[in-house]
Coordinates of C-alpha atoms and ligand atoms in Angstrom, one line a residue:
M604 CA -1.2 -23.5 2.3
E605 CA 2.1 -22.7 3.7
S606 CA 2.5 -19.2 2.2
Q607 CA -0.1 -17.1 0.2
F608 CA 2.0 -14.2 -0.6
L609 CA 3.5 -15.4 -3.8
Y610 CA 1.6 -13.7 -6.6
P611 CA -1.1 -16.2 -8.4
A612 CA 1.2 -16.4 -11.4
E613 CA -0.2 -18.7 -14.5
S614 CA 2.4 -21.4 -16.0
S615 CA 2.5 -24.2 -17.9
T616 CA 1.5 -26.2 -14.5
R617 CA -0.6 -23.9 -12.8
Q618 CA -4.2 -22.6 -13.7
V619 CA -5.8 -19.9 -12.4
V620 CA -9.9 -18.7 -12.6
D621 CA -10.7 -15.3 -11.6
L622 CA -13.7 -15.3 -9.5
S623 CA -14.3 -11.6 -9.8
G624 CA -17.6 -10.3 -11.0
I625 CA -20.8 -9.8 -9.5
W626 CA -21.7 -11.6 -6.2
K627 CA -24.6 -11.3 -4.1
F628 CA -24.6 -9.0 -0.8
K629 CA -26.1 -8.2 2.0
V630 CA -25.8 -5.8 5.0
D631 CA -26.0 -7.0 8.2
Y632 CA -27.3 -4.2 10.3
E633 CA -28.1 -6.3 13.5
G634 CA -25.2 -8.2 13.4
K635 CA -27.5 -11.5 13.6
G636 CA -25.9 -13.4 10.3
R637 CA -23.8 -15.9 12.2
K638 CA -26.8 -17.0 14.3
E639 CA -29.2 -17.0 11.7
G640 CA -26.7 -19.0 9.6
W641 CA -25.8 -16.6 6.8
Q642 CA -22.7 -18.6 6.4
N643 CA -24.7 -21.5 4.0
G644 CA -25.8 -19.1 1.9
L645 CA -27.8 -15.4 1.7
D646 CA -31.6 -14.6 1.2
N647 CA -32.7 -11.0 0.1
Y648 CA -29.8 -10.0 -1.1
S649 CA -28.6 -7.3 -3.2
E650 CA -25.8 -7.4 -5.7
V651 CA -22.2 -6.0 -5.5
P652 CA -19.1 -6.3 -8.1
V653 CA -15.9 -8.2 -6.8
P654 CA -13.4 -6.4 -6.4
S655 CA -14.9 -3.1 -5.3
S656 CA -15.5 -1.0 -2.2
Y657 CA -19.4 -1.8 -1.3
N658 CA -19.7 1.8 0.3
D659 CA -20.3 4.4 -2.8
L660 CA -22.7 2.0 -4.8
F661 CA -25.6 2.5 -3.3
T662 CA -28.0 5.4 -2.6
D663 CA -28.5 4.9 1.0
K664 CA -26.2 6.5 3.5
D665 CA -26.7 3.6 6.4
I666 CA -25.3 1.6 4.0
R667 CA -22.2 3.7 2.9
E668 CA -21.5 4.4 6.7
H669 CA -22.5 0.9 8.0
V670 CA -20.0 -0.3 10.7
G671 CA -19.9 -4.0 11.3
D672 CA -20.5 -7.0 9.1
V673 CA -21.4 -7.3 5.4
W674 CA -21.7 -10.7 3.6
Y675 CA -21.0 -11.6 0.2
Q676 CA -21.6 -14.9 -1.8
T677 CA -20.7 -16.4 -4.9
E678 CA -21.2 -19.9 -6.8
F679 CA -18.2 -21.8 -8.7
Y680 CA -17.8 -25.1 -10.2
L681 CA -14.8 -27.1 -9.3
A682 CA -14.0 -29.6 -12.4
E683 CA -13.4 -33.4 -11.5
E684 CA -9.7 -33.4 -12.6
W685 CA -8.8 -30.7 -10.2
Q686 CA -9.6 -32.9 -7.4
H687 CA -5.8 -34.7 -7.8
K688 CA -4.1 -31.1 -7.7
N689 CA -4.2 -28.5 -4.8
V690 CA -6.9 -26.1 -5.4
N691 CA -6.1 -22.9 -3.6
L692 CA -9.0 -19.9 -3.0
R693 CA -6.8 -17.0 -2.8
F694 CA -8.0 -13.1 -1.8
G695 CA -5.8 -10.4 -2.8
S696 CA -7.1 -8.3 -0.1
A697 CA -10.6 -7.7 1.9
T698 CA -10.8 -4.5 4.5
H699 CA -10.3 -4.7 7.4
R700 CA -11.0 -8.4 8.2
A701 CA -13.0 -11.6 6.9
E702 CA -14.3 -15.1 7.3
V703 CA -14.7 -17.2 4.6
W704 CA -17.0 -20.4 4.5
L705 CA -17.2 -23.1 1.6
N706 CA -20.3 -25.3 1.3
G707 CA -21.1 -24.0 4.8
E708 CA -17.7 -25.0 6.1
K709 CA -15.5 -22.5 7.9
I710 CA -12.0 -22.5 5.3
A711 CA -10.1 -19.4 6.3
E712 CA -10.5 -16.0 8.5
H713 CA -8.0 -12.8 8.5
E714 CA -7.8 -9.8 10.1
G715 CA -5.7 -7.1 8.2
G716 CA -7.2 -4.9 5.1
Y717 CA -4.5 -5.3 2.3
M718 CA -2.9 -8.4 2.4
P719 CA -3.3 -11.9 0.5
F720 CA -4.9 -14.8 2.5
G721 CA -7.1 -18.1 1.7
A722 CA -6.8 -21.8 1.7
I723 CA -6.4 -25.1 -0.1
I724 CA -10.1 -26.2 -0.3
N725 CA -9.8 -29.7 -1.6
E726 CA -11.6 -31.1 1.5
A727 CA -14.3 -28.2 1.8
G728 CA -14.7 -28.6 -2.2
N729 CA -17.4 -30.3 -3.8
F730 CA -15.5 -31.5 -7.3
G731 CA -17.6 -31.7 -10.1
Q732 CA -20.2 -29.9 -8.5
K733 CA -21.2 -26.4 -7.4
N734 CA -19.7 -25.1 -4.6
T735 CA -20.8 -21.8 -2.7
L736 CA -19.0 -19.6 -1.3
V737 CA -19.6 -17.2 1.3
V738 CA -17.5 -14.2 2.9
V739 CA -18.4 -11.5 5.9
V740 CA -16.6 -9.0 6.1
N741 CA -15.9 -6.5 8.6
N742 CA -14.7 -2.8 9.0
E743 CA -14.3 -1.9 12.7
L744 CA -11.2 -0.4 13.9
D745 CA -9.8 0.4 17.3
L746 CA -6.8 1.7 18.9
T747 CA -4.9 -1.9 18.5
T748 CA -6.0 -2.3 14.7
I749 CA -3.7 -1.3 11.8
P750 CA -4.9 1.5 11.0
T751 CA -6.3 2.8 14.0
G752 CA -10.0 4.1 14.4
Q753 CA -12.4 4.5 16.9
V754 CA -16.3 3.0 16.6
K755 CA -19.5 5.1 18.4
E756 CA -22.1 3.5 19.1
Y757 CA -25.7 5.2 19.8
D758 CA -28.7 4.6 22.0
N759 CA -30.3 3.0 18.8
G760 CA -27.7 0.6 18.5
K761 CA -26.3 2.1 15.1
K762 CA -23.0 2.5 15.0
R763 CA -20.5 5.0 12.9
L764 CA -16.6 4.9 12.8
F765 CA -14.1 7.6 12.9
P766 CA -11.3 6.8 11.4
Y767 CA -7.5 8.2 13.0
F768 CA -6.4 9.3 9.7
D769 CA -7.4 11.2 6.4
F770 CA -9.0 9.1 4.1
Y771 CA -12.3 7.0 3.8
N772 CA -12.3 4.0 5.6
Y773 CA -13.5 1.7 2.3
A774 CA -14.7 -1.5 2.8
G775 CA -15.3 -4.6 0.7
I776 CA -13.5 -7.5 -1.2
H777 CA -10.8 -5.1 -2.7
S778 CA -8.5 -7.3 -5.1
A779 CA -9.4 -10.4 -7.2
V780 CA -10.6 -13.9 -5.7
K781 CA -8.9 -16.4 -7.3
L782 CA -8.5 -20.3 -7.3
Q783 CA -5.3 -21.6 -8.0
I784 CA -5.2 -24.7 -9.6
L785 CA -2.0 -26.2 -8.3
P786 CA 0.2 -29.4 -8.7
K787 CA 0.4 -32.0 -5.8
D788 CA 3.7 -30.8 -5.1
Y789 CA 4.2 -27.0 -5.5
I790 CA 6.8 -23.8 -4.9
Y791 CA 5.2 -21.4 -2.5
D792 CA 7.9 -19.1 -1.8
I793 CA 10.6 -17.5 -3.8
T794 CA 13.2 -15.0 -2.7
T795 CA 15.6 -13.0 -4.8
V796 CA 18.6 -10.7 -4.0
T797 CA 20.4 -9.1 -6.8
D798 CA 23.7 -7.2 -6.9
Y799 CA 26.0 -6.5 -9.9
D800 CA 29.8 -7.1 -10.1
G801 CA 30.9 -4.2 -13.4
S802 CA 28.9 -5.8 -16.4
T803 CA 28.1 -8.9 -14.5
G804 CA 24.9 -9.6 -12.6
L805 CA 24.3 -11.1 -9.5
V806 CA 21.1 -12.9 -8.8
E807 CA 20.8 -14.5 -5.6
Y808 CA 17.8 -17.0 -5.1
E809 CA 16.2 -18.7 -3.0
I810 CA 13.2 -21.2 -3.0
E811 CA 10.8 -22.9 -0.9
S812 CA 8.4 -25.6 -1.9
S813 CA 6.0 -28.3 -0.4
S814 CA 8.3 -31.2 -1.3
D815 CA 12.1 -31.8 -1.4
L816 CA 12.1 -32.5 -5.1
E817 CA 15.0 -31.4 -7.4
I818 CA 15.0 -27.8 -8.4
K819 CA 16.5 -26.3 -11.4
V820 CA 15.8 -22.5 -12.4
E821 CA 16.7 -20.4 -15.7
L822 CA 17.2 -16.9 -15.9
K823 CA 15.8 -15.3 -19.2
D824 CA 16.1 -12.1 -20.3
A825 CA 13.5 -10.2 -22.0
A826 CA 14.0 -11.9 -25.2
G827 CA 13.4 -14.9 -23.6
N828 CA 17.0 -16.4 -24.2
I829 CA 18.5 -18.2 -21.1
V830 CA 21.3 -16.2 -19.7
A831 CA 22.1 -17.9 -16.7
E832 CA 20.9 -21.2 -15.2
A833 CA 21.4 -23.5 -12.0
T834 CA 20.1 -26.3 -9.5
G835 CA 19.2 -26.8 -6.0
A836 CA 16.7 -24.9 -3.4
K837 CA 19.6 -22.2 -3.6
A838 CA 22.4 -20.4 -5.5
K839 CA 23.4 -17.4 -7.1
L840 CA 22.9 -17.0 -11.0
E841 CA 25.7 -14.6 -12.7
V842 CA 24.7 -12.6 -15.7
E843 CA 27.1 -11.5 -18.3
D844 CA 26.5 -8.0 -20.0
V845 CA 24.0 -7.5 -17.3
K846 CA 21.2 -4.8 -18.3
L847 CA 20.1 -3.2 -14.9
W848 CA 16.5 -2.5 -13.9
Q849 CA 16.4 1.4 -13.9
P850 CA 14.2 4.1 -12.9
G851 CA 12.2 4.9 -16.0
E852 CA 13.5 1.6 -17.4
G853 CA 12.0 -1.4 -16.1
Y854 CA 14.0 -3.9 -17.7
L855 CA 13.2 -7.4 -16.4
Y856 CA 14.4 -10.8 -16.4
Q857 CA 12.4 -14.1 -15.8
L858 CA 13.6 -16.0 -13.4
E859 CA 11.8 -19.7 -14.3
V860 CA 11.6 -22.0 -11.3
N861 CA 11.0 -25.5 -12.2
L862 CA 10.0 -28.5 -9.6
L863 CA 11.1 -31.9 -11.1
N864 CA 10.7 -35.6 -10.2
D865 CA 12.9 -37.8 -11.9
G866 CA 13.5 -35.2 -14.7
D867 CA 9.4 -34.9 -15.2
L868 CA 8.3 -30.9 -14.4
V869 CA 6.2 -31.0 -11.5
D870 CA 5.6 -27.0 -11.4
N871 CA 6.7 -24.1 -13.0
Y872 CA 6.5 -20.5 -11.7
P873 CA 7.7 -17.7 -13.6
L874 CA 9.1 -14.6 -11.2
P875 CA 9.9 -11.1 -13.3
V876 CA 13.5 -10.0 -11.5
G877 CA 15.0 -6.6 -12.2
I878 CA 18.6 -6.6 -11.4
R879 CA 19.3 -3.2 -9.3
T880 CA 21.0 -2.1 -6.0
V881 CA 19.7 0.4 -3.6
E882 CA 21.4 2.0 -0.9
V883 CA 21.5 4.9 1.4
K884 CA 25.1 6.4 1.7
G885 CA 25.9 9.5 3.6
N886 CA 22.6 12.0 2.6
R887 CA 22.5 10.6 -0.9
F888 CA 20.1 7.6 -2.0
L889 CA 21.7 5.6 -4.5
I890 CA 20.0 3.4 -7.1
N891 CA 22.7 1.1 -9.1
G892 CA 25.5 3.6 -7.4
E893 CA 23.7 6.6 -8.8
Q894 CA 22.4 9.3 -7.1
F895 CA 18.5 9.3 -7.3
Y896 CA 15.9 12.1 -6.8
F897 CA 12.1 11.2 -6.2
K898 CA 9.9 13.3 -8.3
G899 CA 6.2 12.2 -7.6
F900 CA 3.3 11.6 -4.8
G901 CA 2.1 10.1 -2.6
K902 CA -1.1 8.3 -3.7
H903 CA -4.3 6.8 -2.5
Q904 CA -5.9 3.7 -4.3
D905 CA -8.7 5.6 -4.6
S906 CA -11.5 6.6 -7.2
E907 CA -14.9 7.2 -7.8
I908 CA -17.9 4.8 -7.3
N909 CA -15.2 1.7 -7.0
G910 CA -13.4 3.3 -3.8
R911 CA -10.5 1.4 -2.5
G912 CA -11.4 -1.5 -5.0
F913 CA -8.6 -2.4 -7.6
D914 CA -9.6 -0.9 -10.7
P915 CA -7.0 -1.6 -13.7
A916 CA -8.6 1.2 -16.0
V917 CA -7.7 3.7 -13.0
M918 CA -4.3 1.9 -12.5
I919 CA -2.9 2.4 -16.2
R920 CA -4.1 6.2 -16.4
D921 CA -2.4 6.8 -12.8
A922 CA 0.8 5.3 -14.4
E923 CA -0.2 7.6 -18.0
L924 CA -0.3 10.8 -15.5
L925 CA 2.6 9.6 -13.7
D926 CA 4.8 9.8 -17.3
W927 CA 3.2 13.0 -18.5
I928 CA 4.3 14.6 -15.3
N929 CA 8.0 13.9 -15.4
A930 CA 7.4 12.0 -12.0
N931 CA 9.3 8.8 -11.6
S932 CA 8.1 7.6 -8.0
V933 CA 4.9 7.1 -5.8
R934 CA 4.5 6.2 -2.1
T935 CA 2.0 4.0 -1.6
S936 CA 0.2 6.1 1.3
H937 CA -1.1 4.6 3.6
Y938 CA -1.4 1.0 2.8
P939 CA 0.1 -1.7 0.6
Y940 CA -2.2 -1.5 -2.9
D941 CA -2.9 -4.0 -4.9
E942 CA -0.4 -6.6 -6.4
E943 CA -0.7 -5.4 -9.6
F944 CA 0.1 -2.3 -8.9
Y945 CA 3.7 -3.3 -8.0
R946 CA 4.1 -5.5 -11.0
M947 CA 3.1 -2.4 -13.6
C948 CA 6.0 -0.5 -11.6
D949 CA 8.3 -2.9 -11.9
R950 CA 7.8 -3.2 -15.7
R951 CA 7.4 0.5 -16.1
G952 CA 10.4 1.5 -14.0
V953 CA 8.3 3.4 -11.4
V954 CA 10.2 3.5 -8.0
V955 CA 8.1 2.7 -4.9
I956 CA 8.2 3.1 -1.7
D957 CA 6.3 0.6 -0.1
E958 CA 4.1 1.7 3.1
T959 CA 2.1 -0.2 5.7
P960 CA -0.8 0.6 7.0
A961 CA 0.2 1.9 10.4
V962 CA -1.2 5.5 10.1
G963 CA -3.4 7.0 13.1
L964 CA -1.1 6.3 15.4
F965 CA -1.7 9.4 17.4
D966 CA -4.5 9.5 20.0
M967 CA -7.1 12.1 18.7
N968 CA -10.0 11.5 16.3
M969 CA -8.9 13.5 12.7
N970 CA -5.5 13.8 14.4
F971 CA -4.3 15.2 10.8
L972 CA -6.4 18.1 11.3
A973 CA -5.7 18.2 14.8
A974 CA -2.1 17.8 14.8
G975 CA -1.1 21.3 13.6
T976 CA -2.5 22.9 17.1
G977 CA -0.2 21.0 18.8
K978 CA -3.1 19.4 20.9
K979 CA -1.8 17.1 23.8
S980 CA -2.1 13.6 22.9
D981 CA -0.8 10.5 24.7
F982 CA -1.1 7.5 22.2
F983 CA 2.3 6.1 23.1
D984 CA 1.6 6.3 26.9
K985 CA -1.3 3.8 26.7
E986 CA 0.2 -0.1 27.9
I987 CA -2.2 -1.5 25.1
V988 CA -0.4 0.7 22.4
H989 CA 3.0 -1.1 23.6
Q990 CA 1.7 -4.4 23.3
E991 CA -1.4 -5.2 20.9
T992 CA -0.7 -2.3 18.8
K993 CA 2.7 -2.9 18.4
E994 CA 2.2 -7.0 18.0
N995 CA -0.3 -5.9 15.0
H996 CA 1.8 -3.1 13.5
K997 CA 5.0 -6.0 13.5
R998 CA 2.7 -8.4 11.8
E999 CA 1.6 -6.1 9.0
I1000 CA 5.7 -4.9 8.7
E1001 CA 6.2 -8.7 8.2
R1002 CA 3.5 -9.5 5.5
L1003 CA 4.3 -6.5 3.4
I1004 CA 7.9 -7.6 3.4
K1005 CA 6.8 -11.1 2.4
R1006 CA 4.6 -10.0 -0.5
D1007 CA 6.6 -7.4 -2.0
K1008 CA 10.1 -8.4 -1.3
N1009 CA 11.0 -9.5 -5.1
H1010 CA 9.7 -6.4 -6.4
A1011 CA 12.6 -4.2 -8.3
S1012 CA 10.3 -1.4 -8.1
V1013 CA 10.3 -1.5 -4.4
V1014 CA 13.4 0.7 -3.1
M1015 CA 12.3 1.7 0.7
W1016 CA 9.6 0.4 3.3
C1017 CA 7.7 3.0 5.1
L1018 CA 7.0 1.7 8.5
A1019 CA 4.4 4.1 9.5
N1020 CA 3.2 7.7 8.7
E1021 CA 2.7 10.4 10.9
P1022 CA 2.8 8.7 14.4
D1023 CA 2.9 11.2 17.2
S1024 CA 6.8 10.8 17.7
A1025 CA 7.4 13.5 19.7
Q1026 CA 6.0 11.6 22.9
E1027 CA 8.7 9.9 25.3
R1028 CA 7.3 6.7 25.0
A1029 CA 7.7 6.6 21.1
E1030 CA 11.2 6.2 21.4
E1031 CA 11.2 2.4 22.7
Y1032 CA 7.9 1.9 20.6
F1033 CA 9.9 2.5 17.2
K1034 CA 13.3 1.4 18.5
D1035 CA 11.7 -2.4 18.8
I1036 CA 9.6 -1.8 15.5
F1037 CA 13.1 -0.8 13.3
S1038 CA 15.0 -3.3 14.8
F1039 CA 12.1 -6.0 14.1
A1040 CA 11.9 -4.9 10.4
R1041 CA 15.6 -4.8 9.8
G1042 CA 15.9 -8.5 10.2
L1043 CA 13.4 -9.4 7.5
D1044 CA 14.3 -7.7 4.1
P1045 CA 16.7 -10.3 2.4
Q1046 CA 17.3 -7.2 -0.3
E1047 CA 18.0 -4.8 3.1
R1048 CA 16.3 -2.0 1.8
P1049 CA 16.2 1.4 3.5
L1050 CA 13.4 1.7 6.3
T1051 CA 12.0 4.6 7.1
F1052 CA 8.5 6.4 8.4
T1053 CA 6.9 9.9 7.6
N1054 CA 7.5 12.2 10.2
I1055 CA 4.9 14.9 11.4
M1056 CA 5.0 18.6 12.1
T1057 CA 4.3 18.1 15.7
A1058 CA 7.3 16.3 16.1
P1059 CA 10.2 18.8 14.2
Y1060 CA 14.0 18.6 14.4
G1061 CA 15.2 18.1 17.9
K1062 CA 11.7 16.8 19.5
C1063 CA 11.3 13.5 17.2
K1064 CA 12.1 10.5 19.0
A1065 CA 12.1 7.7 16.2
A1066 CA 14.1 9.6 13.5
Q1067 CA 16.8 8.6 14.7
F1068 CA 16.0 4.9 13.6
A1069 CA 15.4 5.4 9.8
D1070 CA 17.9 5.8 7.1
V1071 CA 16.2 8.4 5.6
I1072 CA 14.3 11.5 7.0
S1073 CA 10.7 11.3 5.4
L1074 CA 8.7 15.0 6.3
N1075 CA 5.2 15.7 5.7
R1076 CA 5.3 19.5 5.8
Y1077 CA 2.5 21.8 5.2
Y1078 CA 4.3 25.5 5.8
G1079 CA 2.1 27.5 3.9
W1080 CA -1.5 25.6 4.2
Y1081 CA -1.8 24.5 7.9
I1082 CA 0.5 27.1 9.3
I1083 CA 1.6 30.4 8.2
G1084 CA -0.6 29.8 4.6
G1085 CA -2.7 32.6 3.1
S1086 CA -1.6 36.2 2.8
E1087 CA 1.3 35.0 5.2
L1088 CA 2.6 32.6 2.9
E1089 CA 5.8 34.6 1.7
Y1090 CA 6.6 34.3 5.4
A1091 CA 6.4 30.5 5.3
Q1092 CA 9.9 30.3 3.9
K1093 CA 12.1 31.4 6.8
D1094 CA 10.5 28.7 9.1
F1095 CA 10.7 26.1 6.6
E1096 CA 14.2 26.7 5.6
E1097 CA 15.4 27.0 9.5
E1098 CA 13.9 23.4 10.3
L1099 CA 15.4 21.7 7.0
A1100 CA 18.8 23.0 8.0
G1101 CA 18.2 21.3 11.7
W1102 CA 17.3 18.1 10.0
E1103 CA 20.5 18.4 7.7
K1104 CA 22.5 18.0 10.6
E1105 CA 21.7 14.1 10.9
G1106 CA 23.7 13.7 7.9
K1107 CA 21.3 11.5 6.5
P1108 CA 19.0 11.8 3.2
I1109 CA 16.2 13.9 3.8
L1110 CA 12.8 13.3 1.5
M1111 CA 9.7 15.5 1.7
T1112 CA 7.0 12.9 1.5
E1113 CA 4.4 15.2 1.7
Y1114 CA 3.7 19.1 1.4
G1115 CA 0.5 20.6 -0.5
A1116 CA -2.4 22.5 -0.8
D1117 CA -6.0 21.6 -1.0
T1118 CA -7.1 22.9 -3.8
K1119 CA -10.9 22.8 -5.5
A1120 CA -10.5 22.7 -9.3
G1121 CA -11.9 25.5 -11.3
I1122 CA -11.8 28.2 -8.3
H1123 CA -9.5 31.1 -9.7
K1124 CA -8.4 34.1 -8.0
L1125 CA -6.2 37.3 -8.8
P1126 CA -4.4 37.8 -6.2
S1127 CA -4.9 34.2 -5.4
V1128 CA -6.4 32.9 -1.9
Q1129 CA -6.4 29.5 -0.6
W1130 CA -8.2 26.8 -2.1
S1131 CA -7.5 28.7 -5.5
E1132 CA -5.7 27.3 -8.2
E1133 CA -3.3 30.0 -8.1
Y1134 CA -2.9 29.8 -4.7
Q1135 CA -1.8 26.0 -5.0
N1136 CA 0.6 27.1 -7.9
E1137 CA 2.3 29.7 -5.6
Y1138 CA 2.4 27.4 -2.6
L1139 CA 4.2 24.9 -4.6
E1140 CA 6.5 27.8 -6.1
L1141 CA 7.8 28.4 -2.5
Q1142 CA 8.0 24.9 -1.3
H1143 CA 10.7 24.3 -4.6
K1144 CA 12.5 27.5 -4.0
V1145 CA 13.2 26.1 -0.2
F1146 CA 14.1 22.8 -1.5
D1147 CA 16.5 23.7 -4.1
N1148 CA 18.3 25.3 -1.2
C1149 CA 18.9 22.2 0.9
D1150 CA 21.7 20.3 0.0
S1151 CA 20.6 16.8 2.0
L1152 CA 17.0 16.9 0.0
V1153 CA 16.6 13.3 -2.0
G1154 CA 13.2 14.1 -3.5
E1155 CA 10.1 15.5 -3.7
Q1156 CA 6.8 13.9 -3.4
M1157 CA 4.0 16.1 -3.6
W1158 CA 0.7 15.2 -1.5
N1159 CA -1.2 14.4 -3.2
F1160 CA -1.5 12.8 -6.9
A1161 CA -4.9 13.0 -7.0
D1162 CA -8.1 14.5 -4.8
F1163 CA -9.4 11.4 -2.7
Q1164 CA -12.3 10.5 -0.5
T1165 CA -12.5 10.9 3.2
V1166 CA -15.0 11.3 6.0
E1167 CA -16.8 14.0 5.8
G1168 CA -16.6 17.4 8.0
I1169 CA -16.1 21.1 7.8
L1170 CA -12.7 20.9 6.9
R1171 CA -13.1 18.6 3.9
V1172 CA -15.1 19.3 0.7
N1173 CA -16.4 15.8 -0.2
G1174 CA -13.1 15.0 0.1
N1175 CA -9.2 16.0 0.4
K1176 CA -8.5 18.5 -2.5
K1177 CA -4.6 18.7 -2.6
G1178 CA -4.8 16.3 -5.3
A1179 CA -2.4 17.9 -8.6
F1180 CA -5.2 16.0 -10.3
T1181 CA -8.8 15.7 -9.9
R1182 CA -10.5 12.6 -8.8
D1183 CA -11.4 12.1 -12.4
R1184 CA -7.8 12.1 -13.1
Q1185 CA -7.8 15.4 -15.1
P1186 CA -5.0 18.1 -14.5
K1187 CA -4.8 21.3 -12.2
M1188 CA -2.9 24.3 -13.0
A1189 CA -0.1 22.8 -10.6
A1190 CA -0.2 19.5 -12.5
H1191 CA 1.5 21.8 -15.5
L1192 CA 3.9 23.8 -13.1
L1193 CA 5.1 20.2 -11.8
R1194 CA 5.0 19.0 -15.2
K1195 CA 7.6 21.7 -16.2
R1196 CA 9.5 21.5 -13.1
W1197 CA 10.2 18.1 -13.2
S1198 CA 10.8 18.2 -17.3
K1199 CA 13.9 19.8 -15.5
I1200 CA 15.8 17.8 -12.7
Ligands
BDP1234 C1 -0.9 14.5 6.5 C2 -1.4 12.8 6.4 C3 -2.2 12.6 5.3 C4 -3.4 13.5 5.3 C5 -2.3 15.2 4.6 C6 -3.5 16.7 4.5 O1 -0.1 12.4 6.7 O2 -2.9 11.3 5.5 O3 -4.3 13.9 4.0 O4 -1.9 15.4 5.8 O5 -3.8 16.8 5.7 O6 -1.1 14.7 7.8 O7 -3.7 16.5 3.5

């Protein structure tokens, strides 16, 4: 299969079989599975749901904290008639790496926890018979993986993982596993670029397929009327009286791509297309030529029991809450989410900043906590970082843009979260990263990364390459907090005034205060719901005085799981909502504020 990035859509020529459900599961405590032939089939197994993280399902801490391989197995039948088609086995994602065997034969291998992969299985598959699919998933991270982390091994052979980031390193098969029954000749990539001229919408497209058969495309409006047509692998469509895709109103056309052989339909792929433009002009962020102000959150794909596993119920609940709170946007901190999320945002008009998994480019365990102390770190002084880590980082950027390039909802790429960008050698690293990324997006969307507090204005070596200055700031929480809160305003304003000199848009991608729902205290103390509100009010005062500010995304949408430790109370509690998606007092405050902006 030339590319696994195109979403597995159904059509009159394509059938999709979802293999999600209850699979067999076995933890490989001693790392002996391959030697013992587990790839041929598991014995003495337990059960897991797919998709889901496995960590929070069991009652045994050694399973939750297991570092190494875990094995999955399922069985399925391949219909006889599929022999004459291409049967593609596709994983939406498995975290952090996976190897796949079908009937004992290795068919795929993938590293990187958030992107699709798979293989055409016609050769390894048994048609008309039962097939055994075995997958081994591994969660180890190091200095060169994206994201980064560290494995510690103890005398008894046990290992523990210390992520360089502030969220639990959930592992498992996190997205649906699907069989795509594709025609012999099929479409495997589509690229669209949209624009408009007055009331005429423009859709440029380029199609890649496994053969050079004739291509015919039709663009249909939401009611199904054909509004433009063309032939050939590449062309520009014009749409009269265009209805633009807008924040809050995700109007979608459908590009029907048809592959024809002597006029007979061979393959059809339906791609949703929102016609809109995105641009940074001076210190403004424009969508369809109009100033856009981001209101919303940095999120996590995180929920009770399921962990990082995709859960459509949680996704819809979150979308309803975003609506309720008058938010218009999210950042997919700190990794790409499930494909269904972007498709939903396209439909609902939710604006997305799409982030790579490049988090933890900071040479300190739990860097997010130690960062505020200004402790010395030398991540970018390491040669290996400029070689292997950077190559892996580039690979993830390339994959992200390939997978998500056509989503109207995606308006900006966030290339990294809080790297140690005050370091000298961060400059050469990010110069290369940004110029690499600039060449990849056919829609040329703006690029950013989120800047950490230890690389303030004047010290950051990477911000010069970004189109938008995205700031994660905790004035009033990690610094100048508690009884000093009122004094945080001045320092924060001074820093923003510095950044404003760059003449670029400034976006608050994080600001927040840990708050345990149900703690009330008058006058307030840190961790109480009253304090979270006072903290937010102060931040908002600062924002309202900054002309270059193009948005505020509070940290975090909801409470989420992290590693355990003395600074996290069963997770990070900065949510406006609890982990079970109920509002804290802060949610009501934000709802009121955002109804007026
Ligand atoms: C920032 C990180 C984020 C953390 C947050 C926090 O980007 O992942 O969860 O701070 O400390 O440093 O809550």
